[in-house]
Amino acid sequence: MPDTAPKPALKQDQAELVVLALLRDEPKYGYAISREVQARSDGAFRLTPGALYPLLTRLEKQGFVLTQWEEVKAQGAEPDAGGRRRKWYRLSAKGTRRLDQRIEAHRTFTRLIDGFIEGPAPRGATA
Amino acid sequence: MMKTRTRTPSVDPSARDPIGSWLDVFVGLLDLPREQKKTIRDELDDHLRSRVDDLLITGITESEATQRAVGELGETAELARSFRAAAQPHQTRRLIMTASLFTVIGAGIVLGTATLTGIQPAAQQSHPIAAAAHADAPLIAIRGETYAGLFQLMRAQSDRPVLVHWDRLEEIGVNPDTPIGLDVDPLPSYVVHRLLREVTENAAGEPLDVHVSDELIEVSTRSHFDKRTREMRSYDVRELVELRCGIGADALVGRGESSEWRGAAEGVYESIVMLAEPDLWAETGGDLARGQLIGATLMIDAPARIHERVEAALAVMREDADRTRRLARQQVEHGDIERHKRIKEARAELDELAARYAHLRARCDRMVFEHDGAPNVDIAQTLMAELTVLEVERDLAQRRVHRVSGLIVDLESELQKFSSQRAHTPATSGRGASAPAQADLTGNVYVRGDVARPGVYQLPGTGELDLARLISAVGGAPAGSSVKLERPGHLGFESLAGTLASDMPSFTVESGDLVTVTAPESPAASPNPDPLARRLESIDRLAESGRIDADRAATMRERARAQTERAGLPGKP
C-alpha cells in the first residue's frame, strides 16, 4: 500500500538552513535542491516549489547566494535549437557566515530541547 | 474550518506545449515587472521539465507526468502570492530608493522627509505626541528568549492584555518555541518592537508587527494588520495641483478638465506614491494600495500604515508648497520695489525732458518769428539752418518724452496687475476660487501715447467716464489722433475699439482699460523733413497760441514761401 500520508513541510528557518547547507558543497539549481532535500531525508521532508523558489529569491536578494544562468538543451535536440534556461545557485561568503549562525542556533535549540527531554520538567507556561 | 481555495489551473494535455501554456497563465497572475516575471517563468519552466523527465522514467505517460509536475507546485494563487512576497524589495532598499527619489521632488521635501523616514519607525520617533506616549514605555531585556517567552514578558510588564495571533505567525515560521535570535539589554518596548520587525523580516521575509493601543497589545503579521486596516480615505490635493499649474495661471479656468490640470494632479499623485512605500502600489505592481483622482480629490484604498505615510508625504509637500509660495511672493514684492524706483526715476527724467521739449519748441517758434523779420537772405538762411537743427533736437526730445511716458505706464500697469493678483491669491492656500488673472479691480485706467499727461488715472467713484472726457482729462490729443482701447478679459486683453471714429467718445471707460493715443503725424514716427512745412507749422502754432494775429500769420506764410523760393530750398507752394 503506497504511503499517502502528507510529508511535513519545512518551516521557514529550517528550510533556509537546509538549502544553505546543500549549497555549501557545490552549486545547485532549484530542481536539484528540491530533489536532494527529498532524497537525503528519505522522503521525510518536503520543500515544495512554492516554498523553495521564493526562498531562493530572498536569499539571493539578501546576498547569501550568488546566481548564474545556463542554457540547457533537451536530449536529442538539434544543435542549433534553443534550449531552456537554468539558474544555478552557489553560496556567497555572507551566506557561509549565515549558515554558520543558523547551525549554531539550531544546535542551541536542539540542546535546549534535549535538556527538556532528559532533565526535569521545566516550570512556567508559554503565552 | 473548511477553507475555499483556488486550485491550480489544470494543464491542457491537448496543447502543443502544455507546460508553456500553464506558465503563460501563471505568470499572468504575478502582477510583477516583466523582467521578474520572465525570471520566474524560466526557472519554473526548468523545474517542471526536469520533473517531467524524472517522472517519465517511472513509466507514466508524458501527459500524466506533466499533470503531476504542475500539481506538485501547489495552489496557483498561493504560489503567486509567495513569489510576489519574495520579489518585493527589502525594507532597506525601499528606503534607499525613496531617498533617491526625493532628489527629484525638491530640496524642501528632501529635508522634510529625511527627518520622517531616516530611522524607523518614523512616525513614532518624530511625532511629539507619540514621543510623549513612549516616555514611560516599559523596558524589556531579551536573553535567549523564545517568542512565547518574549510575549509573556510583555504581558507581565504591561497593564494590558497581549493578544498573539499564533496562527498568523506560524505562516511565517514563527512558533511559540522559536528562538528570537536577539540578545539586548533593557530597552523601551517600542524599540524592542522595531527590532522584532527587523529580525522577523530578515528571517521570514515578512515582519511581525506589534500594535499597541490603550486597551490591548496585539501581535500578528504585517500582512494580517494590513488586511484588517485597509480602508478608503480621501485627500484634498487642490493646492498642490494649483501650485504645479502655476499660481494664477489660465489653467485654473475650467479646472479639472484641462490637460494641464490633469497632468499636474497626476504628478502630485505620482509623488505621493513614490514617497509612501512605492512598491506596494498597484501602479508599481504591488497589490496593497491603489488610488484614483477625482478632480482635486485623491481617493486612496490602502492599509492604515500606508495612509500614515501618505499623510506624512502630503504634509511635507504642503510645507514645501507654502515655502515656494512665500518665496514667490517675496520676489514679487522685491520686484515692486524695483518698479517703484524705476517709475520715480522715469518721472524725474520725464519732467526734465518735458521742460526741454517745451523750451526747444518755444525757441523754434521764436526763430521762425526772427527768420520772418530777417533783414537779408543770408541771415534768413543762417537762421533757417539753426532752426533745422533745433527742430530735430525738439523732435528727439518729444520722442523721448513719449518713450519715457510709455515706460511709466507699463511699470504702473505691472504694479497694478501683481497687486491685484496678490489680493486674490490666498496667503498659504490656493483652495479658494480665483478671479480672472488679469482683472483690475482697483478702478484705474491707463493712458499712454500722444497725450500731454500719460499715466494711470483713477476712475471717479460715483459717475461714469467716457473716452472723450478721459482724453480731455489727460490734456487732450492732437486732432485726428487714433485711440485704441484695450480691455482685460478672461482670455487676456481684448481690443474693443480701433481707430478713433466719430462715435468713439460714446464708449464708457471701465476699470483696467488701457488707452493708447496715436497722433496722426506723430513727430515720434517721422519728423517732417520739409523746412518750409516745418516753418508753416510753427506759424500755425504761433497763431493758435495768440501770439500773432491772423493777418500777421498770413503775411509770415507769404514771406516764408517767397524766401524759400528765392533760396532755392524745396517747398510746396
Coordinates of C-alpha atoms in Angstrom, one line a residue, chain B:
Chain B
M1 CA -13.0 25.1 9.4
M2 CA -13.2 24.5 5.7
K3 CA -11.3 26.8 3.5
T4 CA -12.3 27.6 0.0
R5 CA -9.3 27.6 -2.2
T6 CA -8.5 28.1 -5.8
R7 CA -6.9 25.1 -7.4
T8 CA -4.1 25.1 -9.8
P9 CA -5.4 25.7 -13.3
S10 CA -5.4 22.3 -15.0
V11 CA -2.9 21.5 -17.7
D12 CA -4.3 21.2 -21.1
P13 CA -2.9 18.0 -22.5
S14 CA -4.0 18.8 -26.0
A15 CA -1.9 22.0 -26.0
R16 CA 1.2 21.8 -28.1
D17 CA 3.3 22.8 -25.1
P18 CA 1.2 22.2 -22.0
I19 CA 3.9 23.4 -19.6
G20 CA 4.4 26.6 -21.6
S21 CA 0.6 27.2 -21.7
W22 CA 0.3 26.7 -18.0
L23 CA 3.3 29.0 -17.3
D24 CA 1.7 31.7 -19.5
V25 CA -1.4 31.5 -17.3
F26 CA 0.6 31.5 -14.1
V27 CA 2.8 34.5 -14.8
G28 CA -0.3 36.4 -15.8
L29 CA -1.3 36.2 -12.1
L30 CA 2.0 37.5 -10.8
D31 CA 1.5 41.3 -11.1
L32 CA 5.2 41.9 -11.2
P33 CA 7.6 43.7 -13.5
R34 CA 8.1 42.0 -16.8
E35 CA 11.8 41.1 -16.1
Q36 CA 10.9 39.4 -12.8
K37 CA 8.1 37.5 -14.5
K38 CA 10.5 36.2 -17.1
T39 CA 13.0 35.1 -14.5
I40 CA 10.3 33.2 -12.5
R41 CA 8.9 31.7 -15.7
D42 CA 12.3 30.4 -16.9
E43 CA 13.1 28.9 -13.5
L44 CA 9.7 27.2 -13.2
D45 CA 10.0 26.0 -16.8
D46 CA 13.3 24.3 -16.0
H47 CA 11.9 22.8 -12.8
L48 CA 8.7 21.4 -14.5
R49 CA 10.6 19.9 -17.4
S50 CA 13.2 18.4 -15.2
R51 CA 10.5 16.9 -13.0
V52 CA 8.6 15.6 -16.1
D53 CA 11.9 13.9 -17.3
D54 CA 12.3 12.2 -13.9
L55 CA 8.7 11.1 -13.8
L56 CA 8.8 9.7 -17.3
I57 CA 11.5 7.2 -16.1
T58 CA 8.8 5.7 -13.8
G59 CA 6.9 4.6 -16.8
I60 CA 3.9 7.1 -16.8
T61 CA 2.9 9.0 -19.9
E62 CA 4.1 12.4 -20.7
S63 CA 0.6 13.8 -20.2
E64 CA 0.4 12.2 -16.7
A65 CA 3.9 13.4 -15.8
T66 CA 3.1 16.9 -16.8
Q67 CA -0.2 16.9 -14.8
R68 CA 1.6 15.6 -11.8
A69 CA 4.6 18.0 -12.0
V70 CA 2.3 21.0 -12.2
G71 CA 0.1 19.6 -9.4
E72 CA 3.1 19.4 -7.1
L73 CA 3.5 23.2 -7.4
G74 CA 0.5 23.6 -5.2
E75 CA -2.3 26.2 -5.4
T76 CA -1.7 28.8 -8.0
A77 CA -2.9 31.8 -6.0
E78 CA -0.8 30.8 -3.1
L79 CA 2.2 30.2 -5.3
A80 CA 1.8 33.6 -7.0
R81 CA 1.5 35.2 -3.6
S82 CA 4.7 33.6 -2.4
F83 CA 6.6 34.8 -5.5
R84 CA 5.2 38.3 -5.2
A85 CA 6.2 38.5 -1.5
A86 CA 9.7 37.3 -2.2
A87 CA 10.1 39.7 -5.2
Q88 CA 9.3 42.7 -3.1
P89 CA 12.3 44.9 -2.3
H90 CA 13.8 44.7 1.1
Q91 CA 12.9 47.5 3.5
T92 CA 16.4 49.0 3.5
R93 CA 16.3 49.1 -0.3
R94 CA 12.9 50.7 -0.3
L95 CA 14.3 53.5 2.0
I96 CA 17.3 54.0 -0.3
M97 CA 15.0 54.0 -3.4
T98 CA 12.7 56.5 -1.7
A99 CA 15.6 58.7 -0.6
S100 CA 16.9 58.8 -4.2
L101 CA 13.5 59.8 -5.4
F102 CA 13.5 62.7 -3.0
T103 CA 16.1 64.5 -5.1
V104 CA 13.6 64.7 -7.9
I105 CA 10.9 66.1 -5.8
G106 CA 12.8 69.1 -4.4
A107 CA 15.1 70.2 -1.6
G108 CA 12.3 71.1 0.8
I109 CA 10.9 67.6 0.6
V110 CA 14.4 66.1 0.8
L111 CA 14.9 67.7 4.2
G112 CA 11.4 67.2 5.5
T113 CA 11.1 63.5 4.5
A114 CA 14.6 62.6 5.6
T115 CA 13.5 63.6 9.1
L116 CA 10.4 61.4 8.7
T117 CA 12.0 58.3 7.2
G118 CA 15.6 58.3 8.1
I119 CA 15.1 55.9 11.1
Q120 CA 12.2 53.6 11.5
P121 CA 9.6 53.8 12.8
A122 CA 9.3 57.3 11.5
A123 CA 6.0 58.3 13.0
Q124 CA 6.9 57.0 16.4
Q125 CA 10.1 58.9 16.6
S126 CA 9.3 62.2 15.1
H127 CA 5.7 62.8 16.3
P128 CA 5.7 64.7 19.6
I129 CA 2.5 63.0 20.9
A130 CA 4.0 59.6 20.1
A131 CA 7.2 60.6 21.8
A132 CA 5.4 61.6 24.9
A133 CA 3.4 58.4 24.9
H134 CA 6.7 56.4 24.8
A135 CA 8.3 58.4 27.6
D136 CA 7.1 55.9 30.1
A137 CA 7.3 52.8 27.9
P138 CA 8.3 49.7 29.9
L139 CA 11.9 48.3 29.4
I140 CA 12.3 44.8 28.1
A141 CA 15.6 42.8 28.0
I142 CA 15.9 39.7 25.8
R143 CA 18.3 37.0 26.6
G144 CA 18.0 33.7 24.8
E145 CA 14.2 34.1 24.7
T146 CA 11.7 32.3 22.5
Y147 CA 8.8 34.2 21.1
A148 CA 6.4 32.8 23.7
G149 CA 8.8 33.9 26.4
L150 CA 9.0 37.4 25.0
F151 CA 5.2 37.8 24.7
Q152 CA 4.9 36.6 28.3
L153 CA 7.4 39.2 29.4
M154 CA 5.5 41.9 27.5
R155 CA 2.3 40.8 29.3
A156 CA 4.0 40.9 32.7
Q157 CA 5.4 44.4 32.1
S158 CA 2.2 45.9 30.7
D159 CA -1.1 46.7 32.3
R160 CA -2.9 45.5 29.1
P161 CA -3.7 42.1 27.8
V162 CA -1.5 40.7 25.0
L163 CA -3.2 39.0 22.0
V164 CA -0.9 36.9 19.9
H165 CA -2.2 35.6 16.5
W166 CA -0.2 32.4 16.6
D167 CA -1.9 31.1 13.5
R168 CA -0.7 34.0 11.5
L169 CA 2.8 33.9 13.0
E170 CA 3.1 30.3 12.1
E171 CA 2.5 31.1 8.5
I172 CA 5.8 33.0 8.5
G173 CA 7.6 30.3 10.5
V174 CA 7.3 31.8 14.0
N175 CA 6.2 29.4 16.6
P176 CA 6.0 29.8 20.4
D177 CA 9.2 27.9 20.8
T178 CA 11.1 29.6 18.0
P179 CA 14.2 31.4 19.4
I180 CA 14.2 35.0 18.6
G181 CA 18.0 35.1 18.0
L182 CA 18.2 38.5 19.6
D183 CA 20.1 39.4 22.8
V184 CA 19.6 43.0 24.0
D185 CA 19.9 44.9 27.3
P186 CA 16.8 46.5 28.7
L187 CA 15.3 48.7 26.0
P188 CA 12.0 50.6 25.7
S189 CA 9.3 48.3 24.4
Y190 CA 8.8 50.3 21.2
V191 CA 12.5 49.8 20.3
V192 CA 12.0 46.0 21.0
H193 CA 9.0 46.0 18.7
R194 CA 11.1 47.6 16.0
L195 CA 13.9 45.1 16.4
L196 CA 11.3 42.3 16.2
R197 CA 10.1 43.6 12.9
E198 CA 13.6 43.7 11.5
V199 CA 14.5 40.2 12.9
T200 CA 11.4 38.6 11.5
E201 CA 11.6 40.3 8.2
N202 CA 15.2 39.1 7.8
A203 CA 14.4 35.6 8.8
A204 CA 11.0 35.1 7.3
G205 CA 10.7 37.7 4.6
E206 CA 7.7 39.2 6.4
P207 CA 7.8 41.3 9.5
L208 CA 5.9 40.6 12.7
D209 CA 4.1 43.7 13.9
V210 CA 3.1 44.8 17.4
H211 CA 0.1 47.1 17.6
V212 CA -0.2 48.9 20.9
S213 CA -3.5 50.6 21.9
D214 CA -4.9 51.8 25.2
E215 CA -6.8 48.5 25.7
L216 CA -4.6 45.9 24.0
I217 CA -1.2 44.8 22.8
E218 CA -1.7 42.8 19.7
V219 CA 0.9 40.7 17.8
S220 CA 0.5 39.4 14.3
T221 CA 2.0 39.6 10.8
R222 CA 2.1 42.8 8.9
S223 CA 0.0 41.4 6.1
H224 CA -2.7 40.5 8.7
F225 CA -2.8 44.0 10.0
D226 CA -2.6 45.4 6.5
K227 CA -5.7 43.4 5.5
R228 CA -7.6 44.4 8.6
T229 CA -6.8 48.1 8.5
R230 CA -7.3 48.6 4.8
E231 CA -9.8 51.4 4.1
M232 CA -10.6 54.1 1.6
R233 CA -9.7 57.7 2.5
S234 CA -9.9 60.9 0.5
Y235 CA -7.3 63.6 0.3
D236 CA -7.7 67.2 -1.0
V237 CA -4.7 67.9 -3.2
R238 CA -6.1 71.1 -4.8
E239 CA -3.5 73.5 -3.5
L240 CA -0.6 71.2 -4.6
V241 CA -2.1 70.8 -8.0
E242 CA -2.6 74.6 -8.4
L243 CA 0.9 75.2 -7.4
R244 CA 2.1 72.9 -10.1
C245 CA -0.1 74.6 -12.6
G246 CA 1.3 78.0 -11.6
I247 CA -0.4 80.5 -9.3
G248 CA -2.9 82.5 -11.3
A249 CA -2.4 80.5 -14.5
D250 CA -5.1 80.4 -17.1
A251 CA -5.2 76.6 -16.4
L252 CA -7.2 77.4 -13.3
V253 CA -10.1 78.3 -15.6
G254 CA -12.0 75.1 -16.2
R255 CA -10.0 73.2 -13.6
G256 CA -10.4 69.5 -13.6
E257 CA -11.0 69.4 -17.3
S258 CA -7.8 70.9 -18.8
S259 CA -5.0 68.6 -19.7
E260 CA -2.6 70.8 -17.8
W261 CA -4.6 70.4 -14.6
R262 CA -4.9 66.7 -15.1
G263 CA -1.1 66.4 -15.7
A264 CA -0.4 68.4 -12.6
A265 CA -2.8 66.3 -10.5
E266 CA -1.2 63.1 -11.8
G267 CA 2.2 64.5 -10.9
V268 CA 1.1 65.1 -7.3
Y269 CA -0.3 61.5 -7.1
E270 CA 3.0 60.1 -8.5
S271 CA 5.0 62.0 -5.9
I272 CA 2.7 60.6 -3.2
V273 CA 3.2 57.0 -4.5
M274 CA 6.9 57.5 -4.6
L275 CA 7.0 58.8 -1.0
A276 CA 4.7 56.2 0.5
E277 CA 6.2 52.7 0.1
P278 CA 6.2 52.9 -3.7
D279 CA 6.5 49.1 -4.4
L280 CA 3.2 48.4 -2.6
W281 CA 1.0 50.4 -5.1
A282 CA -0.9 48.9 -8.0
E283 CA 0.9 51.4 -10.3
T284 CA 4.2 49.7 -9.5
G285 CA 3.0 46.1 -9.5
G286 CA 2.0 46.0 -5.8
D287 CA -1.4 44.9 -4.5
L288 CA -1.7 46.7 -1.2
A289 CA -2.6 50.3 -2.2
R290 CA -4.4 51.9 -5.1
G291 CA -5.5 55.4 -5.8
Q292 CA -8.0 57.3 -8.0
L293 CA -8.1 61.0 -8.8
I294 CA -11.5 62.7 -8.9
G295 CA -10.9 66.3 -9.8
A296 CA -8.7 67.6 -7.0
T297 CA -9.6 64.8 -4.6
L298 CA -7.4 61.8 -4.3
M299 CA -9.2 58.6 -3.2
I300 CA -6.7 56.1 -1.7
D301 CA -7.6 52.5 -0.8
A302 CA -4.7 51.2 1.4
P303 CA -3.8 49.9 4.9
A304 CA -3.6 52.3 7.7
R305 CA 0.2 52.4 7.7
I306 CA 0.2 53.5 4.1
H307 CA -2.3 56.2 4.9
E308 CA 0.0 57.4 7.6
R309 CA 2.8 57.7 5.1
V310 CA 0.5 59.4 2.6
E311 CA -0.4 62.0 5.2
A312 CA 3.2 62.5 6.1
A313 CA 4.2 62.9 2.5
L314 CA 1.3 65.4 1.9
A315 CA 2.3 67.4 5.0
V316 CA 5.9 67.7 3.7
M317 CA 4.7 68.6 0.2
R318 CA 2.3 71.2 1.6
E319 CA 5.0 72.7 3.7
D320 CA 7.2 72.8 0.6
A321 CA 4.4 74.4 -1.4
D322 CA 3.9 77.1 1.3
R323 CA 7.6 77.8 1.2
T324 CA 7.6 78.1 -2.6
R325 CA 4.6 80.4 -2.4
R326 CA 6.3 82.6 0.2
L327 CA 9.4 82.8 -1.9
A328 CA 7.4 83.8 -5.0
R329 CA 5.6 86.5 -3.0
Q330 CA 8.9 87.9 -1.7
Q331 CA 10.2 88.0 -5.2
V332 CA 7.2 89.9 -6.5
E333 CA 7.4 92.3 -3.6
H334 CA 11.1 92.9 -4.3
G335 CA 10.1 93.4 -8.0
D336 CA 7.5 96.0 -6.8
I337 CA 10.3 98.0 -5.0
E338 CA 12.4 97.9 -8.2
R339 CA 9.4 99.1 -10.3
H340 CA 8.6 101.9 -7.9
K341 CA 12.2 103.0 -8.1
R342 CA 12.3 102.9 -11.8
I343 CA 9.0 104.8 -12.0
K344 CA 10.4 107.5 -9.8
E345 CA 13.5 107.8 -12.0
A346 CA 11.4 107.8 -15.1
R347 CA 9.1 110.5 -13.8
A348 CA 12.1 112.7 -13.0
E349 CA 13.5 112.1 -16.5
L350 CA 10.1 112.9 -18.0
D351 CA 9.9 116.2 -16.2
E352 CA 13.3 117.1 -17.4
L353 CA 12.5 116.0 -21.0
A354 CA 9.2 117.8 -21.0
A355 CA 10.8 121.0 -19.9
R356 CA 13.5 120.7 -22.5
Y357 CA 10.9 119.9 -25.2
A358 CA 8.9 123.0 -24.2
H359 CA 12.0 125.1 -24.3
L360 CA 13.0 123.9 -27.7
R361 CA 9.6 124.3 -29.1
A362 CA 9.5 127.9 -27.9
R363 CA 12.9 128.6 -29.3
C364 CA 11.9 127.1 -32.7
D365 CA 8.8 129.3 -32.7
R366 CA 10.8 132.4 -31.8
M367 CA 13.3 131.6 -34.5
V368 CA 10.6 131.4 -37.1
F369 CA 9.5 134.8 -36.0
E370 CA 13.1 136.2 -36.2
H371 CA 13.6 134.5 -39.5
D372 CA 10.5 136.1 -40.8
G373 CA 11.9 139.5 -39.9
A374 CA 15.4 138.8 -41.1
P375 CA 17.0 141.9 -42.9
N376 CA 18.5 139.8 -45.7
V377 CA 18.6 136.4 -47.3
D378 CA 22.0 135.4 -45.7
I379 CA 20.7 136.0 -42.2
A380 CA 17.5 134.2 -43.1
Q381 CA 19.4 131.2 -44.4
T382 CA 21.6 131.1 -41.3
L383 CA 18.5 131.3 -39.1
M384 CA 16.9 128.6 -41.1
A385 CA 19.8 126.3 -40.7
E386 CA 19.8 126.8 -36.9
L387 CA 16.1 126.3 -36.9
T388 CA 16.5 123.0 -38.7
V389 CA 19.0 121.7 -36.0
L390 CA 16.7 123.0 -33.2
E391 CA 13.7 121.3 -34.7
V392 CA 15.5 118.0 -35.0
E393 CA 16.5 118.3 -31.3
R394 CA 13.0 119.3 -30.4
D395 CA 11.6 116.2 -32.2
L396 CA 14.0 113.9 -30.5
A397 CA 13.1 115.4 -27.1
Q398 CA 9.4 114.8 -27.9
R399 CA 10.2 111.2 -28.9
R400 CA 12.0 110.6 -25.6
V401 CA 9.0 112.1 -23.8
H402 CA 6.8 109.6 -25.4
R403 CA 9.1 106.7 -24.7
V404 CA 9.5 107.5 -21.0
S405 CA 5.9 108.1 -20.5
G406 CA 5.1 104.8 -22.1
L407 CA 7.6 103.1 -19.8
I408 CA 5.9 104.7 -16.8
V409 CA 2.5 103.5 -17.9
D410 CA 3.9 99.9 -18.4
L411 CA 5.5 99.9 -15.0
E412 CA 2.4 101.2 -13.3
S413 CA 0.4 98.6 -15.2
E414 CA 2.6 95.8 -13.9
L415 CA 2.4 97.1 -10.4
Q416 CA -1.4 97.1 -10.5
K417 CA -1.5 93.7 -12.1
F418 CA 0.7 92.0 -9.4
S419 CA -1.1 93.9 -6.7
S420 CA -4.4 92.6 -8.0
Q421 CA -3.1 89.0 -8.2
R422 CA -1.8 89.1 -4.6
A423 CA -5.1 90.4 -3.4
H424 CA -6.8 87.4 -4.9
T425 CA -4.2 84.7 -4.0
P426 CA -4.6 83.2 -0.5
A427 CA -1.5 83.6 1.6
T428 CA -1.0 79.9 2.3
S429 CA -3.6 78.1 0.4
G430 CA -5.0 78.1 -3.1
R431 CA -8.3 76.4 -2.2
G432 CA -10.5 79.4 -2.9
A433 CA -11.8 80.2 -6.3
S434 CA -9.5 82.6 -8.2
A435 CA -10.7 85.7 -10.1
P436 CA -9.7 86.1 -13.7
A437 CA -6.0 86.6 -13.6
Q438 CA -5.7 90.0 -15.2
A439 CA -8.8 91.7 -14.0
D440 CA -8.1 95.1 -12.4
L441 CA -10.4 95.8 -9.6
T442 CA -8.7 98.9 -8.4
G443 CA -10.7 101.4 -10.5
N444 CA -7.7 102.5 -12.6
V445 CA -7.4 103.2 -16.3
Y446 CA -4.1 103.5 -18.2
V447 CA -3.4 106.2 -20.8
R448 CA -0.4 106.3 -23.0
G449 CA 0.8 107.7 -26.3
D450 CA 0.5 111.2 -27.7
V451 CA -1.3 112.9 -24.8
A452 CA 0.1 115.7 -22.7
R453 CA -0.1 113.7 -19.4
P454 CA 0.2 109.9 -19.9
G455 CA -0.2 107.8 -16.8
V456 CA -2.6 105.8 -14.5
Y457 CA -5.9 107.5 -13.7
Q458 CA -8.4 106.7 -11.0
L459 CA -12.0 106.4 -12.2
P460 CA -14.5 108.6 -10.5
G461 CA -16.1 106.8 -7.6
T462 CA -19.7 107.8 -8.5
G463 CA -20.3 108.6 -12.1
E464 CA -19.3 107.0 -15.4
L465 CA -16.5 108.3 -17.6
D466 CA -16.5 108.3 -21.3
L467 CA -13.5 108.2 -23.6
A468 CA -13.8 111.8 -24.7
R469 CA -13.7 113.1 -21.2
L470 CA -10.8 110.9 -20.3
I471 CA -8.8 112.2 -23.3
S472 CA -9.7 115.7 -22.2
A473 CA -8.6 114.9 -18.6
V474 CA -5.2 113.8 -19.7
G475 CA -4.6 117.0 -21.6
G476 CA -6.2 116.3 -24.9
A477 CA -4.9 114.6 -28.0
P478 CA -3.9 116.1 -31.3
A479 CA -6.7 116.5 -33.9
G480 CA -7.2 113.3 -35.9
S481 CA -5.5 111.1 -33.4
S482 CA -6.4 107.4 -33.3
V483 CA -7.4 105.9 -30.0
K484 CA -7.1 102.3 -29.1
L485 CA -8.9 100.9 -26.1
E486 CA -8.0 97.5 -24.7
R487 CA -10.0 95.8 -22.0
P488 CA -8.8 92.9 -19.8
G489 CA -10.9 89.8 -20.1
H490 CA -10.7 86.1 -19.3
L491 CA -8.7 85.5 -22.4
G492 CA -6.3 88.4 -21.9
F493 CA -6.7 91.9 -23.3
E494 CA -9.4 92.3 -25.8
S495 CA -9.3 95.2 -28.2
L496 CA -12.7 96.9 -28.0
A497 CA -12.1 99.9 -30.2
G498 CA -9.9 100.5 -33.3
T499 CA -9.0 103.8 -34.8
L500 CA -10.8 106.8 -33.4
A501 CA -14.1 107.3 -35.1
S502 CA -16.8 109.8 -34.6
D503 CA -18.7 107.5 -32.3
M504 CA -15.7 106.8 -30.1
P505 CA -16.5 109.3 -27.4
S506 CA -19.6 107.3 -26.5
F507 CA -17.5 104.5 -25.2
T508 CA -17.6 104.2 -21.5
V509 CA -14.2 103.6 -19.9
E510 CA -14.0 100.7 -17.4
S511 CA -11.6 99.7 -14.7
G512 CA -8.4 98.2 -16.1
D513 CA -8.8 99.7 -19.6
L514 CA -5.7 100.6 -21.5
V515 CA -6.0 103.6 -23.8
T516 CA -3.3 104.3 -26.4
V517 CA -3.5 107.6 -28.3
T518 CA -1.5 108.0 -31.5
A519 CA -1.3 111.3 -33.2
P520 CA -1.9 111.3 -37.0
E521 CA 1.5 112.6 -37.9
S522 CA 3.4 111.9 -34.8
P523 CA 6.8 113.5 -34.7
A524 CA 7.9 110.4 -32.9
A525 CA 7.1 108.5 -36.0
S526 CA 8.7 110.8 -38.7
P527 CA 9.7 114.4 -38.3
N528 CA 8.7 116.4 -41.3
P529 CA 11.8 116.8 -43.5
D530 CA 10.5 119.8 -45.4
P531 CA 11.8 123.1 -43.9
L532 CA 9.0 125.1 -45.4
A533 CA 6.4 122.8 -44.0
R534 CA 8.0 123.0 -40.6
R535 CA 8.0 126.8 -40.7
L536 CA 4.4 126.8 -41.7
E537 CA 3.6 124.5 -38.7
S538 CA 5.4 126.9 -36.4
I539 CA 3.5 129.8 -37.8
D540 CA 0.3 127.9 -37.2
R541 CA 1.2 127.2 -33.6
L542 CA 2.1 130.9 -33.1
A543 CA -1.3 131.9 -34.5
E544 CA -3.1 129.3 -32.4
S545 CA -1.4 130.4 -29.2
G546 CA -2.5 134.0 -29.9
R547 CA 1.0 135.4 -30.1
I548 CA 0.3 136.7 -33.6
D549 CA -2.9 137.6 -35.2
A550 CA -4.3 136.1 -38.3
D551 CA -3.1 138.9 -40.7
R552 CA 0.3 138.7 -39.3
A553 CA 0.3 134.9 -39.7
A554 CA -0.8 135.2 -43.3
T555 CA 2.0 137.7 -44.1
M556 CA 4.5 135.4 -42.5
R557 CA 3.4 132.4 -44.5
E558 CA 3.7 134.5 -47.7
R559 CA 7.2 135.6 -46.8
A560 CA 8.3 132.1 -45.9
R561 CA 7.2 130.8 -49.2
A562 CA 8.9 133.7 -51.1
Q563 CA 12.1 133.3 -49.2
T564 CA 12.1 129.5 -49.8
E565 CA 11.7 130.1 -53.5
R566 CA 14.5 132.7 -53.5
A567 CA 16.9 130.5 -51.6
G568 CA 16.0 127.5 -53.9
L569 CA 15.1 125.4 -51.0
P570 CA 12.5 122.7 -51.6
G571 CA 9.0 123.5 -50.5
K572 CA 5.4 123.1 -51.6
P573 CA 3.7 126.2 -52.8

